Short mmCIF file of C-alpha atoms in Angstrom, two decimals:
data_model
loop_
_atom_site.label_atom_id
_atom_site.label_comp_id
_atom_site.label_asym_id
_atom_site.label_seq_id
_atom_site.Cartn_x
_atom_site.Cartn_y
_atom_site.Cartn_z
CA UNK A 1 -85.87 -92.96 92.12
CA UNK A 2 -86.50 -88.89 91.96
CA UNK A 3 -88.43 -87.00 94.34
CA UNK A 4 -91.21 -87.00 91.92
CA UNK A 5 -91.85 -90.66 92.15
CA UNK A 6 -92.26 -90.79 96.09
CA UNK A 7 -95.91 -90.10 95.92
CA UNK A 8 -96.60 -93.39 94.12
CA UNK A 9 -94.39 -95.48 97.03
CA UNK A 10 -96.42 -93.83 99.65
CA UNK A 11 -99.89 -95.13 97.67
CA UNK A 12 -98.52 -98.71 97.64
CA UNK A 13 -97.68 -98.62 101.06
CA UNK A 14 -101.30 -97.47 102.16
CA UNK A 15 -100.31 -93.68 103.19
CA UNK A 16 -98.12 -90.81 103.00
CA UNK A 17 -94.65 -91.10 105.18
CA UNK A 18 -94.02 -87.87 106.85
CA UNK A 19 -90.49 -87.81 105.93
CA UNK A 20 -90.75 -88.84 102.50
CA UNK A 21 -93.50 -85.42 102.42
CA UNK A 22 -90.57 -83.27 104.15
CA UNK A 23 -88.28 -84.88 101.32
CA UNK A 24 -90.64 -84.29 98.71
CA UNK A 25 -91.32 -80.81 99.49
CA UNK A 26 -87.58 -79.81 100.25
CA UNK A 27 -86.66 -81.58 96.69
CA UNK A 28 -89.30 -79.46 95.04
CA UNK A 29 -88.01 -76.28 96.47
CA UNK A 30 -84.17 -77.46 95.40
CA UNK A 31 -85.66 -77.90 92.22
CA UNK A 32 -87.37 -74.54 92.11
CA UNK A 33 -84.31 -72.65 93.75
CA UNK A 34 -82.09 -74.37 90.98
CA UNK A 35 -84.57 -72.83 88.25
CA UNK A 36 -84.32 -69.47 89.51
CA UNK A 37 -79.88 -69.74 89.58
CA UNK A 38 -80.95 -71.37 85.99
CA UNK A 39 -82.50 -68.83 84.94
CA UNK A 40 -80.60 -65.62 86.45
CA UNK A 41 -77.73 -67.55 84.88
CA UNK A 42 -79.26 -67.92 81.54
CA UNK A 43 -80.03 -64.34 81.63
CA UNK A 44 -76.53 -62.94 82.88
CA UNK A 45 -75.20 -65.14 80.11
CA UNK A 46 -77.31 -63.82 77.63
CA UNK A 47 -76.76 -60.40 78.34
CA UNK A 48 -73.09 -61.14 78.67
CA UNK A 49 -72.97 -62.84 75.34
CA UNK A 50 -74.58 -60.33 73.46
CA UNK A 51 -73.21 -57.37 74.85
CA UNK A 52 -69.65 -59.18 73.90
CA UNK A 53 -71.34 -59.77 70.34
CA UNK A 54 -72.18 -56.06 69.90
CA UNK A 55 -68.87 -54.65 71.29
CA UNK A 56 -67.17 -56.89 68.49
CA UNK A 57 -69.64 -55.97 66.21
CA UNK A 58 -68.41 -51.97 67.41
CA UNK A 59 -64.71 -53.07 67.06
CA UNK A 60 -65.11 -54.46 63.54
CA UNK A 61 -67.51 -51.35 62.90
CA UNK A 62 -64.10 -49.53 64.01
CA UNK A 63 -61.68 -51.68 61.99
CA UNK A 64 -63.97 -51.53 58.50
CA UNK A 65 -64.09 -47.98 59.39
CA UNK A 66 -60.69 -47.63 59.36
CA UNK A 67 -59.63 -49.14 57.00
CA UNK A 68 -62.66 -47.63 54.06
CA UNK A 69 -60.71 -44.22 55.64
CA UNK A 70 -57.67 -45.79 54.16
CA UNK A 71 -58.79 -46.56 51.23
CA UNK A 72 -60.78 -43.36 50.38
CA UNK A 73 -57.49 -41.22 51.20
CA UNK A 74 -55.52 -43.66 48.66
CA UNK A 75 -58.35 -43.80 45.94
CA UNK A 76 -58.21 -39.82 46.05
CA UNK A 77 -54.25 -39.46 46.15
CA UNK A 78 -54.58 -42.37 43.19
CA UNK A 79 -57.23 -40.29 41.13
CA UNK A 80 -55.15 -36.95 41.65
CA UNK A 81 -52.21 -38.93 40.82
CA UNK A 82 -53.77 -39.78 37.43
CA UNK A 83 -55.31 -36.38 36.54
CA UNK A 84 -52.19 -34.74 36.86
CA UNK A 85 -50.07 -37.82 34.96
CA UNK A 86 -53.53 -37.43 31.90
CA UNK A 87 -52.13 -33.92 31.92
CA UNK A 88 -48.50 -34.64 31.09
CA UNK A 89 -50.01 -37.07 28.71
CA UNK A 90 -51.74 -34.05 26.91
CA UNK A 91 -48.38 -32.18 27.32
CA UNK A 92 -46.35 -34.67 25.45
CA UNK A 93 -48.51 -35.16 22.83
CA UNK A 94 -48.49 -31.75 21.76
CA UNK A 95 -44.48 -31.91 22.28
CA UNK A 96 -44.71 -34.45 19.84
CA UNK A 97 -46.73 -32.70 17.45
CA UNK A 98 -44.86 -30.06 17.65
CA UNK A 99 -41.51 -31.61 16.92
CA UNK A 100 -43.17 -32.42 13.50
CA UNK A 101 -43.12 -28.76 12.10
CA UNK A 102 -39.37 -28.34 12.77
CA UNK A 103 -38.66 -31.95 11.40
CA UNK A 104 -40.30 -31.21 8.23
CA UNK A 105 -38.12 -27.71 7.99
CA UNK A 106 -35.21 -29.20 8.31
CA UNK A 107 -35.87 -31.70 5.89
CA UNK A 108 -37.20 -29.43 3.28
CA UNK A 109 -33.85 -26.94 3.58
CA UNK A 110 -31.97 -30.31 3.13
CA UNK A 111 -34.34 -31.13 -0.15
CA UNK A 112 -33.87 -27.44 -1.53
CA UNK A 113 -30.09 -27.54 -0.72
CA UNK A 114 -29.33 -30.45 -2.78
CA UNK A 115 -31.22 -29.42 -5.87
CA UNK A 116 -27.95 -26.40 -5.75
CA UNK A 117 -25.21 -26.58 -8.50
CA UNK A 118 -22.89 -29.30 -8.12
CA UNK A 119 -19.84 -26.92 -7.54
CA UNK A 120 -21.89 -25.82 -4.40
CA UNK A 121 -23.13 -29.38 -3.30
CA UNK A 122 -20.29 -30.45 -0.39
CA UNK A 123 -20.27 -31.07 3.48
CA UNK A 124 -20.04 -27.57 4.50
CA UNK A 125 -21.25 -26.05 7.68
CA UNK A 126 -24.88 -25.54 6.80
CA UNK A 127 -25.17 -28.86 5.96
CA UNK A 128 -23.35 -30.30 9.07
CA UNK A 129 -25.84 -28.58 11.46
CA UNK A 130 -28.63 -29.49 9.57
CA UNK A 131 -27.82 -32.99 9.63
CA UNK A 132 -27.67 -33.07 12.90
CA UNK A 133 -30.58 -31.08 13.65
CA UNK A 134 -32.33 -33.89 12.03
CA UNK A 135 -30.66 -36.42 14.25
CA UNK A 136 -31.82 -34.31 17.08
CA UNK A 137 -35.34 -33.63 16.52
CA UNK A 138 -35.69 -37.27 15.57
CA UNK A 139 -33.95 -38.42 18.54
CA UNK A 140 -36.44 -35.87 20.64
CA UNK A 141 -39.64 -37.19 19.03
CA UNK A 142 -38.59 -41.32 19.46
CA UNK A 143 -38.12 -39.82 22.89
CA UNK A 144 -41.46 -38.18 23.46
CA UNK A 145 -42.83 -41.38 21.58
CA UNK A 146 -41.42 -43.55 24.18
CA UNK A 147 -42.37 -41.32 27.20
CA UNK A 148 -46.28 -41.46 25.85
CA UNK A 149 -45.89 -45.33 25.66
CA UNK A 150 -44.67 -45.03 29.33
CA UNK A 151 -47.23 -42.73 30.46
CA UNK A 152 -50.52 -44.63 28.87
CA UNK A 153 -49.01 -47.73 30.32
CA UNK A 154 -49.00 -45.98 34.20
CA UNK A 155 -52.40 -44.50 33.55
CA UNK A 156 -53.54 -48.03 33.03
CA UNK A 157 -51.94 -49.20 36.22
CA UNK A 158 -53.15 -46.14 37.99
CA UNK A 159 -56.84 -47.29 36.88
CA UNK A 160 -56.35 -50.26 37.99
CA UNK A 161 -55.16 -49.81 41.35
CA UNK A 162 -58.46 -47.61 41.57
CA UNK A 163 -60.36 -50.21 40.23
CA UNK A 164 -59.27 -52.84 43.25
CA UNK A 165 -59.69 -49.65 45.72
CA UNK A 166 -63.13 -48.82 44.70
CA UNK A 167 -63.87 -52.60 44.95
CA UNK A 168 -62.24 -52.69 47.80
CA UNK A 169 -64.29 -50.11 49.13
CA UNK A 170 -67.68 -51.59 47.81
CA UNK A 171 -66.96 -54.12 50.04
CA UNK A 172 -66.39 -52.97 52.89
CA UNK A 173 -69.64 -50.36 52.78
CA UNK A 174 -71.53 -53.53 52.29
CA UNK A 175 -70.07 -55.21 55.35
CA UNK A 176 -70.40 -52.15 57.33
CA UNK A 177 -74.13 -51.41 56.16
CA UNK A 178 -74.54 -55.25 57.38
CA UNK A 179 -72.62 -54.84 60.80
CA UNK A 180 -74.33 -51.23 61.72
CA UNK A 181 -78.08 -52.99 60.79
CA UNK A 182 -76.52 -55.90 63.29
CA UNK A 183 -75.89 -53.44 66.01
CA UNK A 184 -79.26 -51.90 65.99
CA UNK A 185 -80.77 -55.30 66.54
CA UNK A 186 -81.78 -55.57 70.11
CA UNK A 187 -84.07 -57.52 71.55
CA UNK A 188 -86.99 -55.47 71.92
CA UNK A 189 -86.73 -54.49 68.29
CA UNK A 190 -86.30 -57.65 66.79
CA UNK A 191 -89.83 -59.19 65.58
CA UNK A 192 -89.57 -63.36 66.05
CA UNK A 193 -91.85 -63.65 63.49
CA UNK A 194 -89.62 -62.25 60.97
CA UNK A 195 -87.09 -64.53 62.06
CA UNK A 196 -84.09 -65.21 58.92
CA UNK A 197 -83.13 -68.70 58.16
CA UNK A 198 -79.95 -69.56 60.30
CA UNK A 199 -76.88 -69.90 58.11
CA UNK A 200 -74.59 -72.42 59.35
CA UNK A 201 -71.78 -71.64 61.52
CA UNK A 202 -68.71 -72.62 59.49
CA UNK A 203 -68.29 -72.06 55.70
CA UNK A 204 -66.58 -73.86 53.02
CA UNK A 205 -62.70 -73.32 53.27
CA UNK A 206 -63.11 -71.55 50.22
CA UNK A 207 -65.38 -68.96 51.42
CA UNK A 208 -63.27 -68.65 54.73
CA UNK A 209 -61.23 -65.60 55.27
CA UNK A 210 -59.10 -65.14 58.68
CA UNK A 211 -59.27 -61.61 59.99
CA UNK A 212 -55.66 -61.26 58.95
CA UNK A 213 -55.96 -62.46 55.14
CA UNK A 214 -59.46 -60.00 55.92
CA UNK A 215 -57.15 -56.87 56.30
CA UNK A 216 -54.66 -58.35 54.48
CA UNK A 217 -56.34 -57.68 51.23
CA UNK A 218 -56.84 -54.16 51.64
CA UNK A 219 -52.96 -53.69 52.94
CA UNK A 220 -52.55 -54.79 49.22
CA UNK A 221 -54.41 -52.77 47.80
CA UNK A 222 -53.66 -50.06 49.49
CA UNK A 223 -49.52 -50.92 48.95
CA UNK A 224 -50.08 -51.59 45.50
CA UNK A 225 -52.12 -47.73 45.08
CA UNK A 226 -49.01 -46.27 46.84
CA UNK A 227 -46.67 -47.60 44.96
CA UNK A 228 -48.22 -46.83 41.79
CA UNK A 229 -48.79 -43.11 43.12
CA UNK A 230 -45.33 -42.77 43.86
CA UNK A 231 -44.05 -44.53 40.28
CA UNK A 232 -46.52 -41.98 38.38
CA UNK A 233 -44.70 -39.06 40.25
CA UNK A 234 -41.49 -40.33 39.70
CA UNK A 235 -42.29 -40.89 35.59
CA UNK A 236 -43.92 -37.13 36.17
CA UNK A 237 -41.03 -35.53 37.50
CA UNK A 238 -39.12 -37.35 34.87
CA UNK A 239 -41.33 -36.72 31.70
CA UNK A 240 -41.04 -33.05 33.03
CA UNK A 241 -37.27 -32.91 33.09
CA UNK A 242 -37.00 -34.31 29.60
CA UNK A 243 -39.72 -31.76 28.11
CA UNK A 244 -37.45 -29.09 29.67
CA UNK A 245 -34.71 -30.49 28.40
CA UNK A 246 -35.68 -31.94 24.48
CA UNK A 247 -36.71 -28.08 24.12
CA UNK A 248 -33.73 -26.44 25.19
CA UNK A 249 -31.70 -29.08 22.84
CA UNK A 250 -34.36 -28.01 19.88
CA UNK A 251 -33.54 -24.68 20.32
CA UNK A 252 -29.83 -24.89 21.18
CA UNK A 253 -29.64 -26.53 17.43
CA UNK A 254 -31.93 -23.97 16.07
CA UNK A 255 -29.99 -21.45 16.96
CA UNK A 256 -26.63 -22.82 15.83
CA UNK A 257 -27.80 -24.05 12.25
CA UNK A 258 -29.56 -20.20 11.96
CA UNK A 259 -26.12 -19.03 12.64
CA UNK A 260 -24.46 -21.42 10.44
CA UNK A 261 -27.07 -20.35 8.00
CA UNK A 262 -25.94 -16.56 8.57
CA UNK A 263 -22.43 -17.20 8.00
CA UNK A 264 -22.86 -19.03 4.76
CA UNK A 265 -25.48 -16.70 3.45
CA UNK A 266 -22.73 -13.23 4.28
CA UNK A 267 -19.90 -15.50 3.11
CA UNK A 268 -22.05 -16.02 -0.69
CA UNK A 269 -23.06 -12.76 -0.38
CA UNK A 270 -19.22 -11.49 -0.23
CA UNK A 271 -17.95 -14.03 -2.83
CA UNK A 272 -21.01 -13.39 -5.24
CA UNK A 273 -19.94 -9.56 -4.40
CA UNK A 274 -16.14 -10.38 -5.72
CA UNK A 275 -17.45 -11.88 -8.18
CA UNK A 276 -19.36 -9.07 -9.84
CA UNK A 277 -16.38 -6.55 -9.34
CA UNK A 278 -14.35 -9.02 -10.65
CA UNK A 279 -17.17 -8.97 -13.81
CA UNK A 280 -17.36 -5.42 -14.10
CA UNK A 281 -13.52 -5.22 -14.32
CA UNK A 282 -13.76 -7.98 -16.88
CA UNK A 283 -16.50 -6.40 -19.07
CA UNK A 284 -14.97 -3.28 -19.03
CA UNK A 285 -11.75 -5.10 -19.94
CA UNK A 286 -13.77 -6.38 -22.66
CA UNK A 287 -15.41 -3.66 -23.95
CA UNK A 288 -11.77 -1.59 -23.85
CA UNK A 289 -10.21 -4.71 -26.03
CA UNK A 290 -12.67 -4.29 -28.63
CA UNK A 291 -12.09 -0.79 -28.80
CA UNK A 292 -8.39 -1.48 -29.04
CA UNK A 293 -9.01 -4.03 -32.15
CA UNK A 294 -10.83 -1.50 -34.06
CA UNK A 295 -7.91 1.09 -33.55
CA UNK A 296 -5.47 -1.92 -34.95
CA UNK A 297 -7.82 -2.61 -37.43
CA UNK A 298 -8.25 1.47 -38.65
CA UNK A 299 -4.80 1.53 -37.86
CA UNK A 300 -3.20 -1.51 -40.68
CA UNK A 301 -6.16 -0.06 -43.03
CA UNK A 302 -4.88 3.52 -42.98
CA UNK A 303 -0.77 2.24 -43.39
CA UNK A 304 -1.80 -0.12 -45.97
CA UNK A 305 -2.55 2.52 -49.00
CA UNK A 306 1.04 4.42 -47.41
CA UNK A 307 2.44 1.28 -48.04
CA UNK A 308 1.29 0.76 -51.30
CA UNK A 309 2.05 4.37 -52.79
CA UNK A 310 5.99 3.73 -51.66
CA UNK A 311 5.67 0.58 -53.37
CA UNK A 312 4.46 1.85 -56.38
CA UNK A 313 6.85 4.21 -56.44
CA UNK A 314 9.66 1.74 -56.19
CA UNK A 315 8.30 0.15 -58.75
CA UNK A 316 8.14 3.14 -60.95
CA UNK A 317 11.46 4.24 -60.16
CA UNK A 318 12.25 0.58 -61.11
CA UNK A 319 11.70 0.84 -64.72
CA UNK A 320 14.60 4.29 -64.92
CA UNK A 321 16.79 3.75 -67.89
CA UNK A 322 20.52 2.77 -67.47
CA UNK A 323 22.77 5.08 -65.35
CA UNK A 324 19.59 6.91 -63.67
CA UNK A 325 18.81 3.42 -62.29
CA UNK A 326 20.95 4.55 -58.85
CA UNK A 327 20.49 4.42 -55.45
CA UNK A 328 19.83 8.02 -55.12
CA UNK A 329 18.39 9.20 -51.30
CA UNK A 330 15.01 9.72 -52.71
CA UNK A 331 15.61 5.20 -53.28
CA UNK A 332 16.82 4.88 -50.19
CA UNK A 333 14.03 7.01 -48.47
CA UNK A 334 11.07 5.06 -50.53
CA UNK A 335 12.86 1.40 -49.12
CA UNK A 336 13.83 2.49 -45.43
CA UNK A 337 9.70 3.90 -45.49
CA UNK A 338 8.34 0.30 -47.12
CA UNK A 339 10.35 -1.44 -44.32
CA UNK A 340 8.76 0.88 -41.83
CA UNK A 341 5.75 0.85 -42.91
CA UNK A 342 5.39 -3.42 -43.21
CA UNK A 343 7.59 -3.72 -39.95
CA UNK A 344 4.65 -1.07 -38.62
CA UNK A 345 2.03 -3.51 -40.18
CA UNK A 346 3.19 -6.49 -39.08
CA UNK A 347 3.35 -5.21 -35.18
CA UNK A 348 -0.12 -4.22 -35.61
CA UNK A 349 -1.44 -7.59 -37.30
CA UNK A 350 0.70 -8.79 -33.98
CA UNK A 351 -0.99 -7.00 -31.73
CA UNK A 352 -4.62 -7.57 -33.26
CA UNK A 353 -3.94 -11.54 -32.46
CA UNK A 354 -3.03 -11.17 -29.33
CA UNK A 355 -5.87 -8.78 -28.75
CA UNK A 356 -8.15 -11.17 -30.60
CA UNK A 357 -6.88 -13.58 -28.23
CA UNK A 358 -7.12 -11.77 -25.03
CA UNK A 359 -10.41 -11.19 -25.66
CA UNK A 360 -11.83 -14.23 -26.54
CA UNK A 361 -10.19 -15.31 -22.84
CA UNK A 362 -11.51 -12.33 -21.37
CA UNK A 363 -15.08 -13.20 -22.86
CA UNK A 364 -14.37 -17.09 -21.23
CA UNK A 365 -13.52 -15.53 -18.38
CA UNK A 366 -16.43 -13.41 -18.40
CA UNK A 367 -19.18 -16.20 -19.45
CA UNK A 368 -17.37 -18.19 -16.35
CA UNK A 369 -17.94 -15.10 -13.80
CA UNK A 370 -21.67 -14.67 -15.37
CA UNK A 371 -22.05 -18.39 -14.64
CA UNK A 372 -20.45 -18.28 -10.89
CA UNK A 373 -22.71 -14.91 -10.26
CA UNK A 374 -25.91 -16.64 -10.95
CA UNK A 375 -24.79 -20.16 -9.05
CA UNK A 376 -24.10 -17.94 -5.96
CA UNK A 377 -27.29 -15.93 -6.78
CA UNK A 378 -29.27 -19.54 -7.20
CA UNK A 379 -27.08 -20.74 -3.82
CA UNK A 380 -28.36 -17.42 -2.17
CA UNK A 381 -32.04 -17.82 -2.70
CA UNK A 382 -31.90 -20.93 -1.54
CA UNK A 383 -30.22 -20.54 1.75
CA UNK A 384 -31.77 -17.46 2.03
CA UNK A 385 -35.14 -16.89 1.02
CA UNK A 386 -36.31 -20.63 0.40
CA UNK A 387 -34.59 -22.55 3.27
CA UNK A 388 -35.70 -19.14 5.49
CA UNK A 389 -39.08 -18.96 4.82
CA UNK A 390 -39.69 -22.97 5.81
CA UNK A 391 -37.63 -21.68 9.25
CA UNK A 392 -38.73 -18.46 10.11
CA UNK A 393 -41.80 -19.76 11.23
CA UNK A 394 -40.43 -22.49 13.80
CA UNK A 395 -40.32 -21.51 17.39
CA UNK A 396 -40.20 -23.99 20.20
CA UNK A 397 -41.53 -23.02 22.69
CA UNK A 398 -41.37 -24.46 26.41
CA UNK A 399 -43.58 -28.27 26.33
#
């Protein structure tokens, strides 16, 4: 039976004990000095409680803080990163372009080269270097093809690794606009009429994220924007090393087919040169061989009537009557000069073949030079005016 209930005993028992008063009045004061320890306790515990709940709001305040630091500092270094690797994208995509210009050069001199005489279609030097000037500006634009590839693909990583950090970030200024309008909730500010529905104190396991996994996440993210920085400045640093280089190799082979191209264009120059002394000689050859056919031809015309009056004399001398048919001098004289004169004849009907001879070879020989003069002429043009003009305009120049 409680204090409470005395009062009702003392009715049935016709009047109030004294002692059961004293105990009624000492268990109401318990009771009201156990209120007041209630309540000072309630009170210390409240305060206690929230104080604890705002200093762990101001600690996570701390650690969102933190870490949104984190992630600003990487989602700048990231976006940097990517500028600069957009840049080298714009760089090797002019390199390539500009590998197409000397391409197309070198395979137009190969084009013009080949449409040369046959005697001057072969493997030489000129044609060696531009071979493999072609292999080399090929090779240099599947190269700058493949480094673009590389380069797009890292700029998408890079955006993506922005894309979790901004997120990221989104988050966590959420959660810290939430936990700073927690912190200015105080009692005297808060209104109980506006009081929000109470969300339950546990979540689905789904939902629920430990402080580590919590942190966790952005450690990822922020690993995962690091590492992808520091892969876009390694593929920068090497994309820049092979611009450096694939030009110097461009030029390197420009310069040695030019002087390949030199060589071959004094060396036609000198033959072509030989040639047309050679042709000079030969005409004038020519042209003194006529003039030496004409003499043998004046020559047998003037011995022939010569000829014929010794002949007719011997013939007249022929027809003398019995003993004055002797061989007197004046005979002898008229035979010895119709020997002379056909031996005479003959040499120069000799000499008339063989000069008719020499100079139908010289004439050959001639039409043959003519020929080899305009093949090296043709040979020269091309080397040096057609396959020059498509390569005096290339110049590399530093990608």
């Amino acid at each position: 039976m409680s204090r409470l209930e005395e009062p009702l005993r003392w009715r049935r028992l016709g009047g109030p004990d004294p002692e059961v008063v004293e105990a009624l009045r000492r268990g109401s004061e318990q009771l009201t000095a156990d209120s007041r320890r209630l309540l000072t306790e309630a009170d210390k515990t409240s305060r206690r409680v929230q104080q604890g709940a705002k200093q762990r709001l101001e600690q996570r305040l701390r650690d969102i803080q933190y870490l949104r630091e984190e992630l600003e500092r990487r989602l700048e270094e990231v976006l940097e990163e990517t500028e600069a690797l957009v840049a080298f994208r714009t760089r090797v995509e002019r390199a390539l372009e500009a590998c197409s210009d000397p391409l197309r050069a070198t395979l137009l001199c190969l084009e013009e080269r080949s449409r040369r005489a046959a005697v001057e279609q072969g493997p030489d030097e000129v044609e060696r270097e531009l071979l493999q000037e072609m292999e080399v500006f090929q090779g240099v634009a599947a190269l700058l093809q493949r480094m673009l590839e590389q380069i797009v693909e890292q700029i998408r990583l890079n955006r993506s690794a922005k894309y979790h950090l901004e997120k990221d970030l989104k988050d966590k200024f959420q959660a810290q606009s939430i936990d700073d309008l927690c912190i200015l909730m105080t009692n005297n500010s808060f209104n109980p009429d506006q009081r929000p529905t109470v969300l339950p104190l546990t979540h689905p396991p789904s939902m629920a994220v430990s402080p580590d996994e919590w942190e966790g996440l952005s450690v990822v993210n922020i690993s995962r924007a690091e590492q992808e920085k520091a892969n876009s400045a390694s593929l920068r640093a090497l994309v820049s090393s092979l611009l450096d280089q694939t030009a110097c190799d461009m030029r390197s082979r420009l310069r040695a087919t030019a002087l390949a191209f030199q060589r071959k264009i004094q060396e036609t120059k000198t033959a072509k040169a030989q040639m047309e002394e050679h042709l000079a000689r030969v005409q004038s050859e020519v042209s003194s061989q006529k003039r030496n056919r004409e003499a043998l031809g004046v020559a047998m015309a003037e011995k022939e009537l010569p000829l014929s009056v010794a002949q007719a004399r011997l013939s007249a001398r022929a027809k003398r009557p019995g003993t004055e048919l002797c061989q007197d001098p004046a005979q002898i004289l008229l035979l010895a000069e119709v020997q002379e004169l056909t031996a005479h004849i003959h040499r120069m009907r000799t000499a008339a073949s063989q000069s008719d001879a020499a100079q139908q070879s010289l004439v050959r020989c001639q039409l043959e030079l003519e020929h080899n003069v305009e093949v090296k002429a043709r040979s020269l043009y091309v080397d040096e005016v057609l396959c020059g003009g498509h390569r005096q305009p290339t110049i590399i120049q530093d990608f």
